[in-house]
């Protein structure tokens, strides 16, 4: 599991069927613009520009994206935004890729890696023949080994080394074979070979500072290559003519940074952008379905899940955290902000994640009387009942949630002070450094139910993503044991115990699984929504304009 890599979400684990996605053809009267004519126009290379510029060139598109990455190296702490994955999705590749049904499929690997041995655990895979980097140089096992060495280099600001630090041998017996031997069994090993950990070119970056060299431009092996990044405006990728696989259908894709959801929608309506993946917003579905010439894909059981988080060192009174949990009416909030499309989430794993999920947080039903009693007990213990609540600015859904929570908790004797920041600052500095009391953001799950990187004592930054500084040695032990067994039943029991204890300790209050919305020009083909951390741009090499 991991952290918010796009619209304020980070990353984690679930199984969701593609049946959960509903494809809708947009229809309605929302102005004269028809998205079907978006295939040609100005933007970046001359020609007529509309709505401030940036319309699609022939066989090129502009996509509106609601955040800007801090860096382009997704392995670094500063790269732990989903937007980092989105903007580099066509550039970098890993041995495996997470599919829309949350299975794994080989990309750089010739076939699915094999578990060659369980004692000791040895994972082996072969790279495809004829792989190349965008500069035409061959991609070999030496690149995989060099990338592993960067992950394990203590001088590098790697966000999560969990799992990699269990590898006692990383062998490359020939140019295409990679063999990893683990000190102890590690169940989530497939995640180490998928989207969060692409292979980087040794010949380009060897001898350079890994903390800096890939931040502002990046070289990869994907169907697109980096062209330019106009900070504060856009980032452009162009077709990689040296791509080892089938060449991309589009000549270029420009990510235009549009932080306001309404502006994203109007840009799509006007044909200034041809693809958007806006964060959920009040009335968003109706607005998207009303765009003439657009198609809309909606996932109602998404793997992005929103939660309220406590920095447990700054809100260290458990009774105060419990008072907040009982004083928040989650069902009422969801009725107001999402029309009741989704129900409150009752754990840090998803209901679809059987057999690991257990609804441990269902005890926190709205109970204002109990909340008031706990507030009084917390005050008697010296707790301060004024709490700062922060999230990403310019996100109407989250800001509305804050306002509702503020009113609900006022009724039980807790004063909430709202203090928001830009997503870039919030996720690269504030949360990592622990400079918050209550925070609201999202996580994005991976296919494996590992929770160590979010809740283990060993995952407190800079070692991981335990931004709430949650410290429970028993939970840490259970999570470590769960990731150290290949037996599904035993692992499920350990994870269920951990969830129950975390619900008691309340470092986090799960809120809801975020509905996922994608809207795009009807003449853009190949779009296949992916609810995993691979993201909506995961197969952009297959997109084309008709």
Short mmCIF file of C-alpha atoms in Angstrom, two decimals:
data_model
loop_
_atom_site.label_atom_id
_atom_site.label_comp_id
_atom_site.label_asym_id
_atom_site.label_seq_id
_atom_site.Cartn_x
_atom_site.Cartn_y
_atom_site.Cartn_z
CA UNK A 1 0.00 0.00 0.00
CA UNK A 2 1.24 3.48 -0.63
CA UNK A 3 0.46 7.14 -0.57
CA UNK A 4 -1.40 9.67 -2.51
CA UNK A 5 0.11 9.76 -5.87
CA UNK A 6 -2.44 11.72 -7.70
CA UNK A 7 -5.29 13.85 -6.52
CA UNK A 8 -3.97 13.72 -3.01
CA UNK A 9 -3.80 10.03 -2.74
CA UNK A 10 -1.09 7.63 -1.92
CA UNK A 11 -0.81 3.86 -2.52
CA UNK A 12 -2.15 0.34 -1.09
CA UNK A 13 -4.24 -3.05 -1.98
CA UNK A 14 -7.63 -4.45 -3.32
CA UNK A 15 -9.33 -6.63 -5.88
CA UNK A 16 -11.95 -4.99 -8.07
CA UNK A 17 -13.68 -6.40 -11.09
CA UNK A 18 -13.90 -4.37 -14.26
CA UNK A 19 -17.64 -4.92 -13.96
CA UNK A 20 -17.50 -2.18 -11.34
CA UNK A 21 -16.83 0.34 -14.12
CA UNK A 22 -19.76 1.80 -16.00
CA UNK A 23 -19.18 3.25 -19.45
CA UNK A 24 -21.52 6.12 -20.26
CA UNK A 25 -21.92 8.07 -23.48
CA UNK A 26 -22.24 11.75 -22.63
CA UNK A 27 -25.21 13.66 -23.95
CA UNK A 28 -26.68 17.03 -23.14
CA UNK A 29 -26.63 20.72 -23.93
CA UNK A 30 -23.55 22.29 -22.44
CA UNK A 31 -22.54 24.78 -25.08
CA UNK A 32 -21.57 24.64 -28.70
CA UNK A 33 -18.27 22.77 -28.41
CA UNK A 34 -18.22 19.16 -29.56
CA UNK A 35 -15.32 17.08 -28.29
CA UNK A 36 -15.37 14.96 -31.40
CA UNK A 37 -13.58 17.72 -33.31
CA UNK A 38 -10.66 17.82 -30.88
CA UNK A 39 -8.24 15.83 -33.01
CA UNK A 40 -6.55 18.87 -34.59
CA UNK A 41 -5.88 22.42 -33.55
CA UNK A 42 -3.15 24.48 -32.00
CA UNK A 43 -1.17 24.10 -28.87
CA UNK A 44 2.53 23.76 -28.50
CA UNK A 45 3.29 23.71 -32.20
CA UNK A 46 1.34 26.47 -33.88
CA UNK A 47 -2.12 26.56 -35.34
CA UNK A 48 -5.23 28.01 -33.81
CA UNK A 49 -5.46 27.91 -30.04
CA UNK A 50 -8.66 27.98 -28.07
CA UNK A 51 -9.45 28.84 -24.50
CA UNK A 52 -6.01 30.15 -23.69
CA UNK A 53 -4.07 27.72 -25.84
CA UNK A 54 -3.09 24.11 -25.54
CA UNK A 55 -5.62 22.44 -27.82
CA UNK A 56 -4.63 19.15 -29.42
CA UNK A 57 -2.38 18.96 -32.44
CA UNK A 58 -3.17 16.44 -35.16
CA UNK A 59 -2.67 13.01 -33.61
CA UNK A 60 -1.75 14.60 -30.28
CA UNK A 61 -3.84 15.35 -27.22
CA UNK A 62 -3.87 17.61 -24.21
CA UNK A 63 -4.97 16.09 -20.93
CA UNK A 64 -6.11 18.15 -17.98
CA UNK A 65 -4.60 17.01 -14.70
CA UNK A 66 -5.44 18.52 -11.33
CA UNK A 67 -1.98 18.47 -9.77
CA UNK A 68 1.62 19.08 -10.75
CA UNK A 69 4.35 16.67 -9.67
CA UNK A 70 7.08 17.83 -7.33
CA UNK A 71 9.66 15.58 -9.05
CA UNK A 72 9.54 12.89 -11.73
CA UNK A 73 11.33 10.17 -9.75
CA UNK A 74 8.49 8.13 -8.27
CA UNK A 75 10.82 6.25 -5.92
CA UNK A 76 11.70 9.33 -3.87
CA UNK A 77 9.65 10.62 -0.95
CA UNK A 78 8.90 13.76 -2.98
CA UNK A 79 7.63 11.56 -5.79
CA UNK A 80 4.92 9.92 -3.72
CA UNK A 81 2.06 11.63 -5.49
CA UNK A 82 -0.11 9.73 -7.94
CA UNK A 83 0.44 12.59 -10.37
CA UNK A 84 4.09 11.51 -10.51
CA UNK A 85 3.01 8.12 -11.79
CA UNK A 86 0.49 9.70 -14.16
CA UNK A 87 2.95 12.06 -15.82
CA UNK A 88 5.64 9.39 -16.19
CA UNK A 89 3.33 6.47 -17.02
CA UNK A 90 4.30 6.47 -20.68
CA UNK A 91 8.00 7.03 -20.03
CA UNK A 92 9.15 4.44 -17.49
CA UNK A 93 8.39 0.74 -17.22
CA UNK A 94 8.77 -2.05 -14.67
CA UNK A 95 9.04 -5.81 -15.08
CA UNK A 96 5.30 -6.09 -14.29
CA UNK A 97 2.28 -3.83 -14.59
CA UNK A 98 -0.91 -3.90 -12.55
CA UNK A 99 -3.93 -4.49 -14.78
CA UNK A 100 -7.44 -2.99 -14.42
CA UNK A 101 -8.65 -6.21 -12.74
CA UNK A 102 -5.71 -5.86 -10.30
CA UNK A 103 -3.84 -8.85 -11.62
CA UNK A 104 -0.19 -8.55 -12.67
CA UNK A 105 1.05 -8.88 -16.24
CA UNK A 106 4.59 -8.89 -17.62
CA UNK A 107 5.89 -5.76 -19.36
CA UNK A 108 9.67 -5.80 -19.35
CA UNK A 109 9.64 -9.36 -18.03
CA UNK A 110 9.35 -12.09 -20.64
CA UNK A 111 6.78 -13.94 -18.51
CA UNK A 112 5.48 -13.85 -14.96
CA UNK A 113 8.37 -14.22 -12.49
CA UNK A 114 8.74 -17.63 -10.92
CA UNK A 115 9.00 -18.54 -7.26
CA UNK A 116 11.96 -20.80 -7.85
CA UNK A 117 12.25 -21.75 -4.18
CA UNK A 118 10.32 -21.13 -0.97
CA UNK A 119 13.14 -21.96 1.47
CA UNK A 120 14.99 -19.77 0.87
CA UNK A 121 12.57 -17.70 -1.16
CA UNK A 122 14.06 -17.12 -4.60
CA UNK A 123 12.25 -15.09 -7.26
CA UNK A 124 13.56 -15.22 -10.81
CA UNK A 125 12.52 -13.56 -14.07
CA UNK A 126 13.92 -13.00 -17.54
CA UNK A 127 13.76 -9.71 -19.39
CA UNK A 128 12.30 -9.71 -22.88
CA UNK A 129 14.70 -9.95 -25.76
CA UNK A 130 15.47 -6.75 -27.63
CA UNK A 131 14.52 -4.22 -24.92
CA UNK A 132 15.91 -0.72 -25.48
CA UNK A 133 15.98 2.64 -23.79
CA UNK A 134 14.59 5.70 -25.56
CA UNK A 135 18.13 6.60 -26.66
CA UNK A 136 18.44 3.24 -28.42
CA UNK A 137 20.82 1.63 -25.92
CA UNK A 138 19.95 -1.93 -24.78
CA UNK A 139 18.10 -2.51 -21.51
CA UNK A 140 19.66 -5.41 -19.61
CA UNK A 141 19.75 -7.06 -16.21
CA UNK A 142 22.63 -4.72 -15.33
CA UNK A 143 20.09 -1.88 -15.32
CA UNK A 144 17.84 -3.84 -12.96
CA UNK A 145 20.76 -4.46 -10.62
CA UNK A 146 21.85 -0.81 -10.74
CA UNK A 147 18.28 0.28 -9.91
CA UNK A 148 18.24 -2.11 -6.93
CA UNK A 149 21.52 -0.62 -5.73
CA UNK A 150 20.00 2.88 -5.85
CA UNK A 151 17.01 1.72 -3.82
CA UNK A 152 19.31 0.28 -1.16
CA UNK A 153 21.79 3.16 -1.14
CA UNK A 154 21.26 4.86 2.27
CA UNK A 155 22.24 8.21 0.76
CA UNK A 156 19.18 8.11 -1.50
CA UNK A 157 15.86 9.48 -0.27
CA UNK A 158 13.86 6.35 -1.20
CA UNK A 159 10.28 6.53 0.07
CA UNK A 160 9.85 2.81 0.75
CA UNK A 161 12.55 0.12 0.92
CA UNK A 162 10.25 -2.42 2.50
CA UNK A 163 10.77 -5.81 0.87
CA UNK A 164 13.90 -4.73 -0.95
CA UNK A 165 15.71 -4.75 2.37
CA UNK A 166 14.85 -8.46 2.68
CA UNK A 167 16.88 -9.34 -0.42
CA UNK A 168 20.18 -10.95 0.54
CA UNK A 169 21.32 -11.64 -3.04
CA UNK A 170 20.52 -9.82 -6.26
CA UNK A 171 22.08 -11.83 -9.05
CA UNK A 172 22.25 -11.27 -12.80
CA UNK A 173 23.72 -14.48 -14.25
CA UNK A 174 23.27 -13.19 -17.80
CA UNK A 175 22.07 -10.08 -19.63
CA UNK A 176 18.40 -11.04 -19.36
CA UNK A 177 18.10 -12.97 -16.08
CA UNK A 178 17.40 -11.48 -12.66
CA UNK A 179 17.43 -13.65 -9.54
CA UNK A 180 16.48 -12.30 -6.10
CA UNK A 181 17.07 -14.29 -2.92
CA UNK A 182 15.17 -13.18 0.21
CA UNK A 183 16.49 -13.57 3.75
CA UNK A 184 13.00 -14.47 4.96
CA UNK A 185 9.73 -15.18 3.10
CA UNK A 186 8.18 -11.99 1.71
CA UNK A 187 4.59 -12.38 0.50
CA UNK A 188 4.19 -9.04 -1.37
CA UNK A 189 7.22 -9.66 -3.63
CA UNK A 190 5.24 -8.97 -6.81
CA UNK A 191 4.78 -5.35 -5.74
CA UNK A 192 8.57 -4.91 -5.87
CA UNK A 193 8.48 -5.65 -9.59
CA UNK A 194 5.48 -3.52 -10.55
CA UNK A 195 4.57 0.10 -11.18
CA UNK A 196 6.13 1.83 -8.16
CA UNK A 197 9.58 0.49 -9.01
CA UNK A 198 10.49 1.00 -12.68
CA UNK A 199 13.91 0.05 -13.98
CA UNK A 200 16.18 3.02 -14.73
CA UNK A 201 19.09 3.21 -17.24
CA UNK A 202 22.49 2.69 -15.62
CA UNK A 203 24.36 4.22 -18.55
CA UNK A 204 22.45 7.50 -18.21
CA UNK A 205 22.46 8.00 -14.45
CA UNK A 206 25.51 6.14 -13.13
CA UNK A 207 27.72 8.52 -11.17
CA UNK A 208 24.94 11.09 -10.80
CA UNK A 209 22.99 12.02 -7.67
CA UNK A 210 19.89 9.80 -7.68
CA UNK A 211 18.16 12.35 -5.45
CA UNK A 212 18.42 15.00 -8.16
CA UNK A 213 19.21 13.53 -11.58
CA UNK A 214 15.71 12.25 -12.42
CA UNK A 215 13.71 15.03 -10.83
CA UNK A 216 13.14 17.48 -13.68
CA UNK A 217 13.55 15.23 -16.71
CA UNK A 218 13.68 11.48 -17.02
CA UNK A 219 14.85 8.77 -19.41
CA UNK A 220 12.95 5.49 -19.68
CA UNK A 221 12.01 2.58 -21.89
CA UNK A 222 8.31 3.32 -22.44
CA UNK A 223 6.33 4.19 -25.58
CA UNK A 224 6.82 7.91 -24.90
CA UNK A 225 9.83 9.98 -23.94
CA UNK A 226 10.14 13.18 -21.97
CA UNK A 227 10.12 16.41 -24.01
CA UNK A 228 9.67 19.39 -21.69
CA UNK A 229 8.26 20.52 -18.37
CA UNK A 230 7.02 24.08 -18.15
CA UNK A 231 6.77 24.46 -14.40
CA UNK A 232 3.37 25.68 -13.32
CA UNK A 233 1.88 25.09 -16.78
CA UNK A 234 2.37 21.74 -18.45
CA UNK A 235 4.51 18.69 -19.11
CA UNK A 236 4.83 17.13 -22.57
CA UNK A 237 5.86 13.66 -23.68
CA UNK A 238 6.39 12.59 -27.30
CA UNK A 239 6.38 9.26 -29.10
CA UNK A 240 9.49 7.16 -28.46
CA UNK A 241 10.60 6.11 -31.94
CA UNK A 242 13.10 3.68 -30.38
CA UNK A 243 10.41 1.87 -28.42
CA UNK A 244 11.03 -1.87 -28.29
CA UNK A 245 7.31 -2.68 -28.60
CA UNK A 246 4.46 -1.40 -30.73
CA UNK A 247 4.85 2.33 -31.36
CA UNK A 248 2.46 4.69 -29.58
CA UNK A 249 -0.66 5.72 -31.49
CA UNK A 250 -0.31 9.37 -30.43
CA UNK A 251 2.51 11.66 -31.43
CA UNK A 252 2.46 13.54 -28.14
CA UNK A 253 0.55 14.02 -24.92
CA UNK A 254 0.63 17.30 -23.01
CA UNK A 255 -0.42 17.27 -19.36
CA UNK A 256 -1.87 20.69 -18.58
CA UNK A 257 -1.96 21.44 -14.85
CA UNK A 258 -5.48 22.61 -13.95
CA UNK A 259 -6.06 22.52 -10.20
CA UNK A 260 -9.69 23.63 -10.25
CA UNK A 261 -12.23 20.88 -11.00
CA UNK A 262 -14.71 23.23 -12.68
CA UNK A 263 -11.97 24.50 -14.98
CA UNK A 264 -11.08 20.91 -15.85
CA UNK A 265 -14.69 20.32 -16.89
CA UNK A 266 -15.05 23.52 -18.90
CA UNK A 267 -11.72 22.81 -20.62
CA UNK A 268 -13.09 19.43 -21.71
CA UNK A 269 -16.35 21.00 -22.82
CA UNK A 270 -14.48 23.56 -24.92
CA UNK A 271 -12.28 20.94 -26.54
CA UNK A 272 -9.14 22.50 -25.02
CA UNK A 273 -8.31 19.16 -23.41
CA UNK A 274 -9.35 15.71 -24.55
CA UNK A 275 -9.01 13.71 -21.32
CA UNK A 276 -9.62 14.42 -17.64
CA UNK A 277 -9.56 12.32 -14.48
CA UNK A 278 -11.01 14.82 -11.98
CA UNK A 279 -11.21 14.15 -8.26
CA UNK A 280 -14.74 13.47 -6.99
CA UNK A 281 -16.70 16.64 -6.47
CA UNK A 282 -20.22 17.62 -5.56
CA UNK A 283 -22.42 17.17 -8.64
CA UNK A 284 -19.48 15.96 -10.72
CA UNK A 285 -21.22 12.97 -12.28
CA UNK A 286 -24.10 15.05 -13.61
CA UNK A 287 -21.70 17.62 -15.04
CA UNK A 288 -19.60 15.01 -16.84
CA UNK A 289 -22.58 13.15 -18.24
CA UNK A 290 -23.85 16.42 -19.65
CA UNK A 291 -20.82 17.02 -21.87
CA UNK A 292 -21.75 16.54 -25.49
CA UNK A 293 -19.30 14.37 -27.41
CA UNK A 294 -17.70 12.88 -24.30
CA UNK A 295 -17.55 9.42 -22.84
CA UNK A 296 -17.50 8.93 -19.08
CA UNK A 297 -16.18 5.97 -17.11
CA UNK A 298 -17.22 5.77 -13.45
CA UNK A 299 -15.90 3.32 -10.89
CA UNK A 300 -18.00 3.22 -7.72
CA UNK A 301 -15.89 0.76 -5.71
CA UNK A 302 -12.53 2.36 -6.26
CA UNK A 303 -9.21 1.49 -4.73
CA UNK A 304 -8.56 5.12 -3.84
CA UNK A 305 -9.84 5.61 -0.31
CA UNK A 306 -10.14 8.76 1.73
CA UNK A 307 -9.44 8.91 5.46
CA UNK A 308 -8.91 11.31 8.33
CA UNK A 309 -5.46 10.83 9.85
CA UNK A 310 -4.15 11.84 13.26
CA UNK A 311 -0.53 12.75 13.91
CA UNK A 312 -0.59 10.70 17.09
CA UNK A 313 2.29 12.61 18.69
CA UNK A 314 0.41 15.89 18.20
CA UNK A 315 -3.02 14.48 19.13
CA UNK A 316 -1.73 12.02 21.69
CA UNK A 317 -4.86 11.62 23.82
CA UNK A 318 -6.70 8.47 22.70
CA UNK A 319 -9.98 9.60 24.26
CA UNK A 320 -9.87 12.81 22.22
CA UNK A 321 -9.30 10.80 19.03
CA UNK A 322 -12.17 8.52 20.00
CA UNK A 323 -14.40 11.53 20.69
CA UNK A 324 -13.65 12.82 17.20
CA UNK A 325 -14.46 9.41 15.69
CA UNK A 326 -17.79 9.15 17.51
CA UNK A 327 -18.59 12.82 16.90
CA UNK A 328 -18.24 12.56 13.11
CA UNK A 329 -21.34 11.38 11.28
CA UNK A 330 -19.69 9.72 8.30
CA UNK A 331 -22.95 8.64 6.69
CA UNK A 332 -24.32 12.19 6.79
CA UNK A 333 -21.10 13.52 5.25
CA UNK A 334 -21.32 11.06 2.35
CA UNK A 335 -24.97 11.90 1.76
CA UNK A 336 -24.06 15.56 1.47
CA UNK A 337 -20.88 15.39 -0.58
CA UNK A 338 -21.48 12.32 -2.78
CA UNK A 339 -25.26 11.87 -2.66
CA UNK A 340 -24.80 8.58 -0.79
CA UNK A 341 -23.20 6.86 -3.80
CA UNK A 342 -20.73 5.16 -1.43
CA UNK A 343 -20.96 3.96 2.16
CA UNK A 344 -18.53 4.64 5.01
CA UNK A 345 -15.38 2.56 4.77
CA UNK A 346 -14.82 0.42 7.84
CA UNK A 347 -11.16 -0.52 7.54
CA UNK A 348 -7.79 0.30 6.01
CA UNK A 349 -8.26 -2.61 3.61
CA UNK A 350 -11.15 -2.79 1.18
CA UNK A 351 -14.28 -5.00 1.46
CA UNK A 352 -13.31 -6.58 -1.85
CA UNK A 353 -10.06 -7.70 -0.29
CA UNK A 354 -11.26 -11.01 1.01
CA UNK A 355 -10.09 -12.85 3.09
CA UNK A 356 -7.90 -10.14 4.62
CA UNK A 357 -10.50 -7.43 5.24
CA UNK A 358 -12.43 -7.07 8.48
CA UNK A 359 -14.77 -4.12 9.27
CA UNK A 360 -12.90 -3.15 12.45
CA UNK A 361 -13.96 0.53 12.40
CA UNK A 362 -17.70 -0.15 12.23
CA UNK A 363 -17.84 0.45 16.00
CA UNK A 364 -17.48 4.18 15.31
CA UNK A 365 -21.08 4.89 14.46
CA UNK A 366 -22.25 8.43 15.14
CA UNK A 367 -22.79 8.81 18.90
CA UNK A 368 -22.66 12.47 20.02
CA UNK A 369 -23.44 11.68 23.66
CA UNK A 370 -20.52 9.31 23.91
CA UNK A 371 -18.34 11.84 22.08
CA UNK A 372 -19.20 14.56 24.62
CA UNK A 373 -18.39 12.22 27.51
CA UNK A 374 -15.02 11.36 25.96
CA UNK A 375 -14.29 15.06 25.40
CA UNK A 376 -14.84 15.76 29.08
CA UNK A 377 -12.61 12.83 30.06
CA UNK A 378 -9.90 13.98 27.65
CA UNK A 379 -10.05 17.53 29.06
CA UNK A 380 -9.72 16.14 32.58
CA UNK A 381 -6.53 14.41 31.42
CA UNK A 382 -5.18 17.71 30.13
CA UNK A 383 -5.98 17.35 26.43
CA UNK A 384 -6.46 20.45 24.31
CA UNK A 385 -9.83 20.36 22.54
CA UNK A 386 -8.90 22.78 19.77
CA UNK A 387 -7.53 20.76 16.86
CA UNK A 388 -6.09 21.90 13.53
CA UNK A 389 -7.56 20.06 10.52
CA UNK A 390 -5.62 20.27 7.25
CA UNK A 391 -5.91 18.94 3.72
CA UNK A 392 -5.11 19.95 0.15
CA UNK A 393 -6.36 23.37 -0.87
CA UNK A 394 -8.58 23.98 -3.90
CA UNK A 395 -10.34 20.64 -3.44
CA UNK A 396 -14.01 21.46 -2.96
CA UNK A 397 -14.99 17.95 -1.87
CA UNK A 398 -12.41 17.82 0.89
CA UNK A 399 -13.02 21.37 1.96
CA UNK A 400 -16.76 20.68 2.21
CA UNK A 401 -15.99 17.57 4.27
CA UNK A 402 -13.87 19.72 6.58
CA UNK A 403 -16.65 22.23 7.06
CA UNK A 404 -19.18 19.52 7.91
CA UNK A 405 -16.74 17.89 10.35
CA UNK A 406 -16.07 21.29 11.90
CA UNK A 407 -19.79 21.79 12.59
CA UNK A 408 -20.36 18.24 13.80
CA UNK A 409 -17.48 18.36 16.26
CA UNK A 410 -18.46 21.83 17.49
CA UNK A 411 -21.67 20.21 18.70
CA UNK A 412 -19.69 17.81 20.92
CA UNK A 413 -17.27 20.39 22.32
CA UNK A 414 -14.33 20.21 19.93
CA UNK A 415 -13.10 23.28 18.05
CA UNK A 416 -11.71 22.58 14.60
CA UNK A 417 -9.38 25.07 12.95
CA UNK A 418 -8.97 24.57 9.20
CA UNK A 419 -5.55 25.18 7.68
CA UNK A 420 -4.96 23.92 4.11
CA UNK A 421 -1.99 23.93 1.73
CA UNK A 422 -1.21 23.12 -1.88
CA UNK A 423 -1.01 19.41 -2.60
CA UNK A 424 2.66 19.67 -3.50
CA UNK A 425 3.59 21.27 -0.18
CA UNK A 426 1.21 19.11 1.82
CA UNK A 427 2.54 15.79 0.54
CA UNK A 428 6.20 16.61 0.04
CA UNK A 429 6.69 18.45 3.33
CA UNK A 430 3.84 18.73 5.83
CA UNK A 431 2.78 15.09 6.04
CA UNK A 432 6.28 13.69 5.64
CA UNK A 433 7.59 15.93 8.43
CA UNK A 434 4.55 15.27 10.63
CA UNK A 435 3.58 18.95 10.89
CA UNK A 436 -0.16 18.39 11.26
CA UNK A 437 -2.74 17.31 13.84
CA UNK A 438 -5.67 16.01 11.78
CA UNK A 439 -5.20 15.52 8.07
CA UNK A 440 -7.52 14.35 5.30
CA UNK A 441 -6.13 12.67 2.22
CA UNK A 442 -6.40 9.44 0.25
CA UNK A 443 -4.45 6.25 -0.21
CA UNK A 444 -4.34 4.10 -3.31
CA UNK A 445 -4.18 0.34 -2.92
CA UNK A 446 -2.04 -2.22 -4.70
CA UNK A 447 -3.13 -5.81 -5.36
CA UNK A 448 -1.27 -7.05 -2.28
CA UNK A 449 -2.73 -6.31 1.20
CA UNK A 450 0.57 -5.36 2.81
CA UNK A 451 0.20 -2.63 5.45
CA UNK A 452 3.75 -2.36 6.75
CA UNK A 453 4.69 0.77 4.83
CA UNK A 454 1.75 2.66 6.35
CA UNK A 455 1.50 1.41 9.93
CA UNK A 456 4.74 -0.22 11.04
CA UNK A 457 6.95 1.55 13.56
CA UNK A 458 9.75 0.96 11.07
CA UNK A 459 7.82 2.95 8.43
CA UNK A 460 7.93 6.32 10.19
CA UNK A 461 9.47 8.80 7.72
CA UNK A 462 11.99 8.85 6.20
CA UNK A 463 11.81 5.04 6.18
CA UNK A 464 8.18 4.77 5.05
CA UNK A 465 4.78 6.42 4.93
CA UNK A 466 3.61 6.17 8.54
CA UNK A 467 2.99 9.92 8.58
CA UNK A 468 0.84 9.66 11.72
CA UNK A 469 3.81 8.38 13.76
CA UNK A 470 1.71 5.41 14.87
CA UNK A 471 3.66 3.22 17.27
CA UNK A 472 2.30 -0.16 18.34
CA UNK A 473 4.91 -2.89 18.63
CA UNK A 474 2.32 -5.70 18.53
CA UNK A 475 0.74 -4.35 15.35
CA UNK A 476 4.19 -3.96 13.80
CA UNK A 477 4.97 -7.58 14.67
CA UNK A 478 1.69 -8.83 13.18
CA UNK A 479 2.26 -6.87 9.98
CA UNK A 480 5.80 -8.17 9.66
CA UNK A 481 4.66 -11.74 10.26
CA UNK A 482 1.83 -11.31 7.73
CA UNK A 483 4.25 -10.22 5.03
CA UNK A 484 6.60 -13.02 6.02
CA UNK A 485 4.21 -15.90 5.39
CA UNK A 486 3.16 -17.37 2.07
CA UNK A 487 0.16 -19.10 3.72
CA UNK A 488 -3.00 -17.13 2.86
CA UNK A 489 -5.04 -18.27 5.88
CA UNK A 490 -2.32 -17.44 8.37
CA UNK A 491 -1.69 -14.11 6.70
CA UNK A 492 -5.40 -13.22 6.79
CA UNK A 493 -5.59 -13.95 10.53
CA UNK A 494 -2.58 -11.75 11.26
CA UNK A 495 -3.91 -8.86 9.18
CA UNK A 496 -7.36 -9.07 10.77
CA UNK A 497 -5.79 -8.90 14.24
CA UNK A 498 -3.80 -5.87 13.16
CA UNK A 499 -6.88 -4.11 11.81
CA UNK A 500 -8.80 -4.69 15.05
CA UNK A 501 -5.97 -3.25 17.15
CA UNK A 502 -5.50 -0.26 14.85
CA UNK A 503 -9.20 0.51 15.17
CA UNK A 504 -8.72 0.59 18.94
CA UNK A 505 -5.67 2.86 18.68
CA UNK A 506 -7.22 5.19 16.09
CA UNK A 507 -4.30 6.63 14.17
CA UNK A 508 -6.73 6.86 11.28
CA UNK A 509 -10.48 7.08 10.66
CA UNK A 510 -11.38 5.57 7.25
CA UNK A 511 -14.02 7.60 5.43
CA UNK A 512 -14.95 6.15 2.02
CA UNK A 513 -13.82 4.49 -1.18
CA UNK A 514 -13.60 7.25 -3.71
CA UNK A 515 -15.71 6.96 -6.85
CA UNK A 516 -13.45 7.32 -9.86
CA UNK A 517 -14.39 9.50 -12.80
CA UNK A 518 -12.75 9.60 -16.21
CA UNK A 519 -14.09 11.66 -19.10
CA UNK A 520 -12.61 11.95 -22.56
CA UNK A 521 -13.32 12.88 -26.15
CA UNK A 522 -15.37 10.23 -27.90
CA UNK A 523 -12.82 10.11 -30.73
CA UNK A 524 -10.05 9.09 -28.31
CA UNK A 525 -9.82 5.31 -28.38
CA UNK A 526 -7.94 2.78 -26.27
CA UNK A 527 -8.76 4.35 -22.89
CA UNK A 528 -9.16 1.59 -20.30
CA UNK A 529 -9.66 2.86 -16.71
CA UNK A 530 -7.29 1.27 -14.22
CA UNK A 531 -8.27 1.67 -10.54
CA UNK A 532 -4.83 0.65 -9.28
CA UNK A 533 -1.74 2.76 -8.69
CA UNK A 534 -0.95 2.17 -12.37
CA UNK A 535 -3.51 4.92 -12.92
CA UNK A 536 -5.63 6.13 -15.83
CA UNK A 537 -2.62 6.64 -18.13
CA UNK A 538 -1.27 3.12 -17.65
CA UNK A 539 -1.85 2.07 -21.29
CA UNK A 540 -1.51 5.45 -23.00
CA UNK A 541 0.71 3.88 -25.62
CA UNK A 542 -2.46 2.22 -26.95
CA UNK A 543 -4.44 5.46 -27.21
CA UNK A 544 -5.16 6.99 -30.57
CA UNK A 545 -7.42 9.57 -32.20
CA UNK A 546 -9.99 8.44 -34.75
#
